[in-house]
Amino acid sequence: MRIATDWNDYKVLSTASGEKLENIGGYTFLRPDPQVIWNTDRHLPTNVDACYKRGDNKSGKWIKSDKLPNSFVISRKGIKFHIEPMSFKHICIFPEQAVNWDIMSDLIKNANRPIKILNLFAYTGGASVACALSGASVTHVDAAKSMIDIAKINAKLNNIDNIRFILDDCTKFVEREIRRGNKYDAIIMDPPSFGRGPRGETWKIEENIFEFVKLCTQLLSNNPLFVLINSYTTGLQPTVMANILNATIKHGKCEAYEIGLPTDEKDIVLPCGCSAIKIF
């Protein structure tokens, strides 16, 4: 497992009974986490700044204290990120992805050439911002306007102007880019387990991921740098994603790994999905 470190104002304080207690920018957040199926000796407090409560139909809502602002900013290694409690218990960032930001940033900086990146299912742009700050030009694609709006806030926070934002279904966009003859030196994808595009397109990761990766390989330049897949879906183990990359791209070296977050609890690491990267 690769663990995301070097956060100054983000920390997992405790975990128990399906929930995690976090310190985010000096505020305490209590959120459900499906990976937390253990109990610990620590008691998770309820007098927090923000608590996400699930309803009977799996929906839920935030219960917030008066002192919590509507939004605020945290940072890591000089990169600023917009934080805002959102639906489905999200906070506009996945801190564990710092593992992949570091890997991609190093590859871009060490390439010593212009790098053109396609970021698919790009959410609020953590990877887009990290890659852009490392010198790459980034095309950021997501089917949700609200996510792109926050990604634009993150770009502005970091004085970035080399990200192209596209509101579209990722498969449809890739198909059009193939017809246009556009190429990219690196492709990032963080597909959801299930999703719908802006025109009702349906995405199911177990059914669609292999053919989607195969499709995306047609966009790789003659001198590619990397392809990275991230997943939170339990059934997609690191080796599964490595097998997909090795089956669709014959050259390059593939690495696959779990990613996680450290906690303040002894011997407890919070697993947060897995990734696979093919480096050329």
Coordinates of N, CA and C in Angstrom, one line a residue, residues 111 113-118 136-137 183-187 219-227 278 280:
A111 N 10.2 14.5 -17.5 CA 10.1 14.2 -18.9 C 11.0 15.1 -19.8
R113 N 10.1 17.6 -21.5 CA 9.5 18.0 -22.8 C 8.0 18.3 -22.5
P114 N 7.4 19.0 -23.4 CA 5.9 19.3 -23.2 C 5.1 18.1 -23.1
I115 N 4.2 18.1 -22.1 CA 3.4 16.9 -21.9 C 1.9 17.3 -22.0
K116 N 1.1 16.6 -22.8 CA -0.3 16.9 -23.0 C -1.1 15.8 -22.3
I117 N -2.0 16.1 -21.3 CA -2.6 15.2 -20.5 C -4.1 15.2 -20.7
L118 N -4.8 14.1 -20.7 CA -6.2 14.0 -20.7 C -6.7 13.4 -19.3
A136 N 2.5 20.5 -17.3 CA 1.7 19.8 -18.3 C 0.5 20.7 -18.7
S137 N 0.1 20.6 -20.0 CA -1.2 21.1 -20.4 C -2.3 20.0 -20.2
K183 N -4.2 13.6 -29.9 CA -3.3 12.6 -29.2 C -2.9 13.3 -27.9
Y184 N -2.6 12.4 -26.9 CA -2.2 12.8 -25.6 C -1.0 12.0 -25.1
D185 N -0.1 12.6 -24.4 CA 1.0 11.9 -23.8 C 0.7 11.1 -22.6
A186 N -0.3 11.5 -21.9 CA -0.7 10.8 -20.7 C -2.2 10.8 -20.5
I187 N -2.8 9.7 -20.0 CA -4.2 9.7 -19.7 C -4.4 9.3 -18.3
L219 N -5.8 7.2 -28.2 CA -5.5 8.6 -28.1 C -4.1 8.8 -27.6
L220 N -3.3 7.8 -27.4 CA -1.9 7.9 -26.9 C -1.0 8.4 -28.0
S221 N -0.1 9.3 -27.7 CA 0.8 9.8 -28.7 C 1.9 8.7 -29.0
N222 N 2.7 9.0 -30.0 CA 3.8 8.1 -30.3 C 4.9 8.0 -29.2
N223 N 4.9 9.0 -28.3 CA 5.9 9.0 -27.2 C 5.1 9.2 -25.9
P224 N 4.3 8.2 -25.5 CA 3.5 8.4 -24.3 C 4.3 8.4 -23.0
L225 N 3.8 9.0 -22.0 CA 4.5 9.1 -20.7 C 3.9 8.1 -19.7
F226 N 2.5 8.1 -19.5 CA 1.9 7.2 -18.6 C 0.4 7.1 -18.8
V227 N -0.2 6.0 -18.3 CA -1.7 5.9 -18.2 C -2.0 5.5 -16.8
K278 N 0.7 2.6 -15.9 CA 1.6 2.1 -16.8 C 2.5 3.2 -17.2
F280 N 5.8 4.5 -19.5 CA 6.5 4.2 -20.7 C 8.0 4.7 -20.7

